[in-house]
Coordinates of C-alpha atoms and ligand atoms in Angstrom, one line a residue:
M1 CA -13.5 -21.5 -4.8
P2 CA -15.6 -23.5 -2.3
S3 CA -19.2 -23.1 -3.4
D4 CA -20.9 -24.8 -0.4
S5 CA -20.3 -21.8 1.9
G6 CA -21.9 -19.4 -0.6
I7 CA -18.6 -17.8 -1.4
E8 CA -18.8 -18.3 -5.1
R9 CA -22.3 -16.8 -5.1
I10 CA -21.1 -13.8 -3.2
Y11 CA -18.2 -13.3 -5.6
Q12 CA -20.6 -13.5 -8.6
Q13 CA -22.8 -10.9 -7.0
V14 CA -19.8 -8.6 -6.5
V15 CA -18.9 -9.0 -10.2
R16 CA -22.5 -8.2 -11.3
R17 CA -22.9 -5.2 -9.0
N18 CA -19.5 -3.7 -10.0
P19 CA -19.1 -4.2 -13.7
G20 CA -15.8 -3.5 -15.4
E21 CA -13.8 -3.2 -12.1
A22 CA -11.4 -6.0 -12.8
E23 CA -8.9 -5.1 -10.0
F24 CA -11.7 -4.9 -7.4
H25 CA -13.0 -8.3 -8.5
Q26 CA -9.5 -9.7 -8.2
A27 CA -8.9 -8.3 -4.7
V28 CA -12.3 -9.6 -3.5
K29 CA -11.7 -13.0 -4.9
E30 CA -8.2 -13.3 -3.4
V31 CA -9.6 -12.6 0.1
I32 CA -12.9 -14.4 0.1
E33 CA -11.7 -17.6 -1.5
T34 CA -9.6 -18.2 1.6
L35 CA -12.4 -17.6 4.1
G36 CA -14.1 -21.0 3.8
P37 CA -12.6 -22.5 7.0
V38 CA -13.4 -19.4 9.1
L39 CA -17.0 -19.4 7.9
A40 CA -17.3 -23.1 8.8
K41 CA -16.0 -22.3 12.3
H42 CA -18.2 -19.2 12.9
P43 CA -21.6 -19.7 11.3
A44 CA -22.8 -16.3 12.6
Y45 CA -20.6 -14.6 10.0
A46 CA -22.6 -16.1 7.2
E47 CA -26.0 -15.6 9.0
H48 CA -25.3 -11.9 9.4
K49 CA -24.0 -11.5 5.9
I50 CA -20.7 -10.1 7.1
I51 CA -18.8 -10.8 3.8
E52 CA -21.7 -9.3 1.6
R53 CA -21.6 -6.2 3.8
I54 CA -17.8 -5.8 3.7
C55 CA -17.9 -6.0 -0.1
E56 CA -20.2 -3.0 -0.4
P57 CA -18.4 0.3 0.5
E58 CA -20.1 2.4 3.1
R59 CA -19.7 5.5 0.9
Q60 CA -18.2 6.4 -2.5
I61 CA -17.5 9.9 -3.5
I62 CA -16.6 10.9 -7.1
F63 CA -16.1 14.6 -8.0
R64 CA -14.7 17.0 -10.5
V65 CA -11.3 18.5 -9.9
P66 CA -10.8 21.6 -12.2
W67 CA -7.5 23.5 -12.1
Q68 CA -5.4 25.7 -14.3
D69 CA -2.0 24.7 -15.6
D70 CA 1.0 27.0 -15.9
R71 CA -0.1 28.2 -19.4
G72 CA -3.5 29.2 -18.0
E73 CA -5.3 26.3 -19.7
V74 CA -8.1 24.7 -17.7
Q75 CA -7.6 21.0 -16.8
I76 CA -10.2 18.7 -15.5
N77 CA -9.5 15.6 -13.5
R78 CA -11.6 13.2 -11.5
G79 CA -11.3 12.8 -7.7
F80 CA -12.3 9.7 -5.7
R81 CA -12.7 8.7 -2.1
V82 CA -14.1 5.3 -1.3
Q83 CA -14.9 5.0 2.4
F84 CA -15.1 1.3 2.7
N85 CA -15.4 0.2 6.3
S86 CA -15.4 2.2 9.6
V87 CA -16.1 -0.5 12.1
L88 CA -12.6 -0.4 13.7
G89 CA -12.0 3.3 13.5
P90 CA -12.1 6.4 11.2
Y91 CA -11.6 5.6 7.6
K92 CA -7.9 5.4 6.9
G93 CA -5.9 4.9 3.6
G94 CA -3.9 6.7 1.1
L95 CA -4.5 8.9 -2.0
R96 CA -3.1 7.9 -5.3
F97 CA -2.4 10.3 -8.2
H98 CA -1.7 8.3 -11.4
P99 CA -3.3 8.4 -14.8
S100 CA -4.5 4.8 -14.4
V101 CA -6.7 5.7 -11.4
Y102 CA -10.4 4.9 -11.8
L103 CA -13.1 3.6 -9.5
G104 CA -12.0 -0.1 -9.8
I105 CA -8.5 0.7 -8.7
V106 CA -9.6 2.8 -5.7
K107 CA -12.0 0.1 -4.7
F108 CA -9.5 -2.7 -4.8
L109 CA -7.1 -0.6 -2.7
G110 CA -9.8 0.4 -0.3
F111 CA -11.0 -3.2 0.1
E112 CA -7.4 -4.4 0.8
Q113 CA -7.0 -1.6 3.3
I114 CA -9.8 -2.9 5.5
F115 CA -8.0 -6.1 6.3
K116 CA -4.5 -4.6 6.3
N117 CA -5.6 -2.0 8.9
A118 CA -7.3 -4.6 11.0
L119 CA -4.1 -6.7 11.0
T120 CA -2.1 -3.8 12.5
G121 CA -4.4 -4.1 15.6
M122 CA -4.8 -0.3 15.6
P123 CA -8.1 1.6 15.6
I124 CA -8.4 2.4 11.9
G125 CA -11.1 1.6 9.3
G126 CA -10.4 1.2 5.6
A127 CA -10.6 3.7 2.7
K128 CA -8.7 4.8 -0.4
G129 CA -8.9 7.7 -2.7
G130 CA -7.0 9.6 -5.5
S131 CA -7.3 11.0 -8.9
D132 CA -6.3 10.3 -12.5
F133 CA -4.1 13.4 -12.3
D134 CA -0.5 12.7 -13.6
P135 CA 2.0 14.6 -11.6
K136 CA 4.9 13.6 -13.9
G137 CA 6.4 16.7 -15.6
R138 CA 4.1 19.1 -13.6
S139 CA 5.6 22.1 -11.8
D140 CA 5.2 22.6 -8.0
G141 CA 2.7 25.3 -8.8
E142 CA 0.6 23.0 -10.9
V143 CA 0.7 20.3 -8.3
M144 CA -0.3 22.8 -5.6
R145 CA -3.3 24.2 -7.6
F146 CA -4.4 20.7 -8.3
C147 CA -4.2 19.7 -4.6
Q148 CA -6.0 22.8 -3.5
S149 CA -8.8 22.1 -5.9
L150 CA -9.1 18.5 -4.9
M151 CA -9.2 19.4 -1.2
T152 CA -11.8 22.1 -1.8
E153 CA -14.3 19.3 -2.4
L154 CA -12.8 16.5 -0.3
H155 CA -12.5 18.5 3.0
R156 CA -16.2 18.2 3.8
H157 CA -15.8 14.4 3.9
L158 CA -12.7 14.3 6.2
G159 CA -11.9 14.8 9.8
E160 CA -9.7 13.2 12.5
Y161 CA -12.7 11.1 13.7
T162 CA -14.1 10.6 10.2
D163 CA -11.6 10.0 7.5
V164 CA -7.8 10.4 7.5
P165 CA -6.0 10.2 4.1
A166 CA -2.3 9.8 3.5
G167 CA 0.0 9.2 0.5
D168 CA 0.3 6.4 -2.0
I169 CA 1.7 6.4 -5.6
G170 CA 2.3 10.0 -6.7
V171 CA 1.4 11.5 -3.3
G172 CA 4.3 12.2 -0.9
A173 CA 5.1 14.9 1.7
R174 CA 4.9 17.7 -0.9
E175 CA 1.3 16.8 -1.9
I176 CA 0.3 16.2 1.8
G177 CA 1.6 19.7 2.6
Y178 CA -0.5 21.4 -0.1
L179 CA -3.6 19.3 0.9
F180 CA -3.2 20.1 4.6
G181 CA -2.7 23.8 3.9
Q182 CA -6.0 23.9 1.9
Y183 CA -7.9 21.8 4.6
K184 CA -6.7 24.2 7.3
R185 CA -7.9 27.2 5.2
M186 CA -11.3 25.7 4.3
T187 CA -12.1 24.7 7.9
N188 CA -10.2 27.3 10.0
R189 CA -8.9 24.4 12.1
Y190 CA -5.4 23.2 12.7
E191 CA -6.6 19.6 12.8
S192 CA -3.2 17.8 12.6
A193 CA -4.5 14.2 12.6
V194 CA -6.7 14.8 9.5
L195 CA -3.9 13.7 7.2
T196 CA -0.8 11.6 7.9
G197 CA 2.5 11.5 6.1
K198 CA 3.0 15.2 7.0
S199 CA 6.5 16.6 7.2
P200 CA 8.0 16.1 10.7
H201 CA 8.6 19.9 10.8
W202 CA 4.9 20.5 11.3
G203 CA 3.1 17.5 12.9
G204 CA 4.4 14.5 10.9
S205 CA 5.9 11.5 12.5
L206 CA 9.5 10.5 12.2
V207 CA 9.8 7.1 10.4
R208 CA 6.5 7.6 8.5
R209 CA 8.5 8.2 5.3
E210 CA 10.6 5.0 5.9
A211 CA 7.8 2.9 7.4
T212 CA 6.4 1.0 4.5
G213 CA 9.8 -0.1 3.1
Y214 CA 11.3 -0.8 6.5
G215 CA 8.2 -2.6 7.6
T216 CA 8.3 -4.9 4.5
V217 CA 11.9 -5.8 5.3
Y218 CA 11.0 -6.5 9.0
F219 CA 8.3 -8.8 7.7
V220 CA 10.9 -10.6 5.4
D221 CA 13.2 -10.9 8.4
E222 CA 10.5 -12.5 10.5
M223 CA 9.6 -15.0 7.6
L224 CA 13.3 -15.9 7.3
K225 CA 13.7 -16.3 11.1
A226 CA 10.8 -18.7 11.1
R227 CA 12.8 -20.8 8.6
G228 CA 16.1 -20.4 10.6
E229 CA 17.6 -18.0 8.1
S230 CA 18.5 -14.3 7.9
I231 CA 18.9 -11.5 5.3
E232 CA 22.6 -11.2 5.8
G233 CA 24.5 -12.0 2.6
K234 CA 21.4 -12.6 0.5
T235 CA 21.0 -11.1 -3.0
C236 CA 17.9 -9.0 -3.4
I237 CA 16.0 -7.2 -6.1
V238 CA 13.4 -4.5 -5.5
S239 CA 11.0 -3.2 -8.2
G240 CA 10.1 0.5 -8.3
S241 CA 12.3 3.3 -7.1
G242 CA 9.6 5.4 -5.2
N243 CA 8.9 5.8 -1.5
V244 CA 8.4 2.1 -0.7
A245 CA 11.3 0.8 -2.8
I246 CA 13.8 3.3 -1.6
Y247 CA 13.3 2.5 2.1
A248 CA 13.0 -1.2 1.5
I249 CA 16.4 -1.0 -0.1
E250 CA 17.8 1.0 2.8
K251 CA 16.7 -1.5 5.4
L252 CA 17.8 -4.5 3.3
Q253 CA 21.3 -2.9 3.1
Q254 CA 21.3 -2.2 6.8
L255 CA 20.6 -5.8 7.5
G256 CA 23.4 -7.0 5.3
G257 CA 21.4 -7.8 2.1
R258 CA 23.0 -7.2 -1.3
V259 CA 20.5 -5.2 -3.4
I260 CA 21.5 -5.4 -7.1
A261 CA 18.5 -4.0 -8.9
C262 CA 15.6 -1.6 -8.9
S263 CA 13.4 0.0 -11.5
D264 CA 10.8 2.5 -12.6
S265 CA 8.0 2.2 -15.2
N266 CA 10.5 2.7 -18.0
G267 CA 13.2 0.2 -17.1
V268 CA 15.6 -1.6 -14.7
I269 CA 18.9 -0.7 -13.2
L270 CA 21.2 -3.7 -12.6
H271 CA 24.3 -2.9 -10.5
E272 CA 26.1 -6.0 -9.4
R273 CA 28.3 -4.0 -7.1
G274 CA 25.2 -3.0 -5.1
I275 CA 22.7 -0.2 -5.6
D276 CA 24.0 3.3 -4.7
L277 CA 21.0 4.3 -2.6
A278 CA 22.2 7.9 -2.1
L279 CA 22.1 8.4 -5.9
V280 CA 18.6 6.8 -6.2
K281 CA 17.4 9.2 -3.5
R282 CA 18.8 12.2 -5.2
L283 CA 17.5 11.2 -8.6
K284 CA 14.0 10.3 -7.4
E285 CA 13.3 12.3 -4.2
V286 CA 15.1 15.6 -5.0
E287 CA 15.4 15.9 -8.8
R288 CA 12.4 13.8 -9.8
R289 CA 14.2 12.2 -12.7
R290 CA 14.1 8.8 -14.3
I291 CA 16.1 5.7 -13.1
A292 CA 17.8 5.5 -16.5
D293 CA 19.9 8.4 -15.4
Y294 CA 21.5 6.2 -12.7
A295 CA 23.6 4.5 -15.4
H296 CA 25.0 7.9 -16.6
E297 CA 26.6 8.3 -13.2
H298 CA 27.7 4.7 -12.7
R299 CA 29.3 3.3 -15.8
D300 CA 29.4 -0.2 -14.4
A301 CA 25.6 -0.3 -13.9
K302 CA 23.4 -1.6 -16.7
Y303 CA 20.1 0.0 -17.7
L304 CA 17.7 -2.4 -19.2
A305 CA 14.8 -0.6 -21.0
G306 CA 11.5 -2.3 -20.4
S307 CA 10.5 -4.1 -17.2
R308 CA 12.1 -7.5 -16.9
I309 CA 13.4 -7.1 -13.4
W310 CA 12.1 -10.6 -12.4
D311 CA 14.6 -12.2 -14.8
I312 CA 17.5 -11.2 -12.6
P313 CA 18.5 -14.2 -10.3
C314 CA 18.1 -13.4 -6.6
D315 CA 17.4 -14.9 -3.2
I316 CA 14.8 -12.2 -2.1
A317 CA 12.4 -10.3 -4.4
L318 CA 10.3 -7.4 -3.2
P319 CA 7.7 -6.0 -5.7
C320 CA 7.3 -2.4 -4.6
A321 CA 5.9 -0.6 -7.6
T322 CA 2.3 -1.4 -8.6
Q323 CA -0.5 -3.9 -8.9
N324 CA -0.1 -7.0 -11.2
E325 CA 3.5 -6.2 -11.9
L326 CA 4.6 -9.8 -11.2
D327 CA 2.8 -12.4 -13.3
E328 CA 2.8 -16.2 -13.4
A329 CA 5.6 -16.4 -15.9
S330 CA 7.8 -14.0 -13.9
A331 CA 7.0 -16.0 -10.7
R332 CA 8.2 -19.2 -12.5
T333 CA 11.4 -17.5 -13.6
L334 CA 12.1 -16.3 -10.0
V335 CA 11.5 -19.7 -8.5
G336 CA 13.5 -21.3 -11.3
N337 CA 16.4 -19.0 -10.6
G338 CA 16.4 -20.0 -6.9
C339 CA 14.4 -17.1 -5.3
R340 CA 12.9 -18.4 -2.0
T341 CA 11.5 -15.3 -0.4
I342 CA 9.0 -12.7 -1.7
A343 CA 7.3 -9.9 0.2
E344 CA 4.8 -7.5 -1.4
G345 CA 5.8 -3.9 -0.6
A346 CA 3.2 -2.8 -3.2
N347 CA -0.5 -3.5 -3.1
M348 CA -1.5 -6.7 -5.0
P349 CA 1.6 -6.7 -7.2
T350 CA 1.5 -10.4 -7.8
T351 CA -1.2 -11.8 -10.1
P352 CA -3.3 -14.8 -8.8
G353 CA -1.3 -17.1 -11.1
G354 CA 2.0 -15.8 -9.6
V355 CA 0.8 -16.4 -6.1
R356 CA -0.2 -19.9 -7.0
V357 CA 3.4 -20.6 -8.3
F358 CA 4.9 -19.3 -5.1
Q359 CA 2.6 -21.4 -3.0
E360 CA 3.2 -24.5 -5.0
A361 CA 6.9 -24.0 -4.6
R362 CA 6.3 -23.6 -0.8
I363 CA 8.5 -20.5 -0.7
A364 CA 8.1 -17.7 1.9
F365 CA 5.5 -15.4 0.4
G366 CA 4.3 -12.3 2.4
P367 CA 1.2 -10.8 0.9
G368 CA 0.9 -7.0 0.8
K369 CA -1.8 -6.6 3.3
A370 CA 0.6 -8.0 5.9
A371 CA 4.0 -7.1 4.5
N372 CA 3.3 -3.5 3.7
A373 CA 1.1 -2.7 6.7
G374 CA 4.0 -0.8 8.4
G375 CA 3.1 2.4 6.5
V376 CA -0.4 2.7 7.7
A377 CA 0.6 1.4 11.1
T378 CA 3.0 4.3 11.4
S379 CA 0.3 6.6 10.2
A380 CA -1.7 5.5 13.2
L381 CA 1.3 6.3 15.3
E382 CA 1.3 9.7 13.8
M383 CA -2.3 10.1 14.7
Q384 CA -1.4 9.1 18.3
Q385 CA 1.3 11.7 18.5
N386 CA -1.0 14.3 17.1
A387 CA -3.8 13.4 19.6
S388 CA -1.4 13.7 22.5
R389 CA 0.4 16.8 21.1
D390 CA 3.7 14.8 21.5
T391 CA 6.6 13.9 19.2
W392 CA 8.5 10.7 19.5
S393 CA 12.2 10.0 18.7
F394 CA 13.2 8.1 15.5
E395 CA 14.5 5.2 17.6
H396 CA 11.3 4.9 19.7
T397 CA 9.0 5.1 16.6
E398 CA 11.1 2.6 14.7
Q399 CA 11.0 0.2 17.6
R400 CA 7.2 0.5 17.7
L401 CA 7.1 -0.2 14.0
Q402 CA 9.3 -3.3 14.4
T403 CA 7.1 -4.6 17.2
I404 CA 4.0 -4.1 15.1
M405 CA 5.5 -6.0 12.2
Q406 CA 6.5 -8.8 14.4
G407 CA 3.0 -8.9 15.8
I408 CA 1.5 -9.0 12.3
H409 CA 3.8 -11.8 11.3
R410 CA 2.9 -13.8 14.4
N411 CA -0.9 -13.3 13.9
C412 CA -0.6 -14.5 10.2
H413 CA 1.6 -17.4 11.1
E414 CA -0.7 -18.5 13.9
A415 CA -4.0 -18.1 11.9
A416 CA -2.5 -20.1 9.1
A417 CA -1.6 -22.9 11.4
E418 CA -5.0 -22.8 13.2
F419 CA -6.8 -23.1 10.0
G420 CA -4.8 -26.0 8.6
S421 CA -2.4 -24.3 6.3
P422 CA 0.9 -23.7 8.2
G423 CA 3.2 -21.3 6.4
N424 CA 0.5 -19.9 4.2
Y425 CA 0.7 -16.2 4.9
V426 CA -2.0 -15.4 2.3
L427 CA -4.6 -17.4 4.2
G428 CA -3.3 -16.3 7.6
A429 CA -3.4 -12.6 6.8
N430 CA -6.9 -12.8 5.2
I431 CA -8.4 -14.7 8.1
A432 CA -6.7 -12.8 10.9
G433 CA -7.7 -9.4 9.4
F434 CA -11.2 -10.6 8.5
R435 CA -11.9 -12.0 12.0
R436 CA -11.2 -8.7 13.7
V437 CA -13.5 -6.8 11.3
A438 CA -16.2 -9.5 11.5
E439 CA -16.3 -9.6 15.3
A440 CA -16.7 -5.8 15.4
M441 CA -19.5 -5.9 12.8
L442 CA -21.3 -8.5 14.7
A443 CA -21.1 -6.5 17.9
M444 CA -22.5 -3.3 16.2
G445 CA -25.5 -5.0 14.7
V446 CA -26.9 -4.4 11.2
I447 CA -25.1 -1.2 10.1
Ligands
NDP1 P1 5.7 6.2 -5.5 O1 4.9 7.1 -6.3 O2 6.7 6.8 -4.5 O3 6.6 5.2 -6.4 C1 6.0 4.3 -7.3 C2 7.0 3.5 -8.0 O4 6.4 2.5 -8.7 C3 7.8 4.4 -9.0 O5 9.1 3.8 -9.2 C4 7.0 4.2 -10.3 O6 7.7 4.4 -11.5 C5 6.5 2.7 -10.1 N1 5.2 2.5 -10.8 C6 4.1 3.1 -10.5 N2 3.1 2.8 -11.3 C7 3.7 1.9 -12.2 C8 3.2 1.2 -13.3 N3 1.9 1.3 -13.7 N4 4.1 0.4 -13.9 C9 5.4 0.3 -13.5 N5 5.9 1.0 -12.5 C10 5.1 1.8 -11.8 O7 4.7 5.3 -4.7 P2 4.9 4.3 -3.5 O8 6.3 3.9 -3.4 O9 4.4 5.1 -2.3 O10 4.0 3.1 -3.8 C11 4.4 1.9 -4.4 C12 3.5 0.8 -4.1 O11 3.4 0.6 -2.6 C13 2.0 1.0 -4.5 O12 1.4 -0.2 -4.8 C14 1.3 1.5 -3.2 O13 -0.1 1.3 -3.2 C15 2.0 0.7 -2.2 N6 2.0 1.1 -0.8 C16 2.5 2.4 -0.5 C17 2.5 2.8 0.8 C18 3.0 4.1 1.3 O14 3.1 4.4 2.5 N7 3.4 5.0 0.4 C19 2.0 1.9 1.9 C20 1.6 0.6 1.5 C21 1.6 0.2 0.2 P3 7.4 5.7 -12.3 O15 8.1 6.8 -11.6 O16 8.0 5.4 -13.6 O17 5.9 5.8 -12.4
2IT2 O1 -1.6 1.3 1.0 C1 -1.3 1.9 2.0 O2 -1.4 1.2 3.1 C2 -1.0 3.3 2.0 N1 -0.8 3.9 1.0 C3 -0.7 4.0 3.3 C4 -2.0 4.5 3.9 C5 -1.9 5.3 5.2 O3 -3.0 5.8 5.6 O4 -0.9 5.6 5.7

């Protein structure tokens, strides 16, 4: 890390002030270690302590979420909302329900969200929230009571001009419905734009469900076009089998990609004939089952228990499950097997060592804050539709998403070239996102 610009000192301060939050430290480091050139060009950013201010959330809320399970037993979870930066618009970012959630996870995600949202060019600030609640194996009634309890506290911190949550791991349209119902009841207001990812039957946007996965593949398409290539005929693997993975697979297949593997936290499905996406959707979206069951319905598919998806040779790999799922050794295996294109559908799925391997191999690597920004961008389109009491067609909304992803790719590509690292989307995304936030912070004074 360049120490002359004070970046190393800022990083050490973040580590000291936020002890034990390894993922947050990692996310901060990955961003600020690329900002040296932009600080050199704009001395005002350092004078006004822009980075130091961005690294400190504007507000952090932690609260008790008590609820009763189906047996009548009282359960206690912890709820979080970290409102990181509102200089470009109301706080915006998802809620994650997963047993691994603690403050460090929410802060890493909220920090990433600031730059991702800035990259979309839309008027949205950065935030993240969630709970250590584990929805696996819980009935609809239990999930509903949990969501109602969480929103009973959270509602006072939200509002269409204040903070607008959406989904993330473990939070989809079902949870957003329960959360919205309780918000409406607590406030006596039908404030559609207070949550995004709603069902299109009652205020949600078409394409929001598909947006993160589709957007990631549009980003891949742009990276390949910049190299004179296309997705057509390429062999692809996608980790995860949740919202992002499913719609990444769908768009890859539409564009002629051959997707042969996907996974969940228990294991990997390898199906050389091509993943049967209708079956994955039924297992995961409707029946909420495990990916292992795929192999019971397709005898020619292999189920590999454990999580070695990156050992499978491919041209394109999309990590779409969770943070730090693709480490340095896996990156070496991928590159060694001939993989030349990676895009992060998940947030921070590649470890710093993995990113280094991809950069040294000079392959096309799209970092999450650029490649998966289609989800939050379409959330902003949902807010636009709600504000104008309008609903757009699938085709129109998808066209908007594609244009936004092309714009993000162009901005990252141009920023990387401007700052002397052509083709380095990590540097390009960080600098392009940071510059937009920094300029707005300068304009608004010391806040
Ligand atoms: P889902 O809950 O729909 O799916 C998550 C998938 O990832 C599941 O297959 C899950 O497997 C797997 N997974 C989750 N945690 C782990 C883990 N610790 N180890 C291994 N596998 C795991 O979530 P999404 O698809 O919405 O989110 C996936 C990623 O995309 C996350 O990083 C999220 O932050 C990011 N993202 C999501 C956006 C959205 O709009 N939803 C937008 C931008 C980024 P299992 O069922 O076994 O837990
Ligand atoms: O990580 C993300 O960008 C999301 N989970 C989506 C956030 C949103 O507000 O749509």
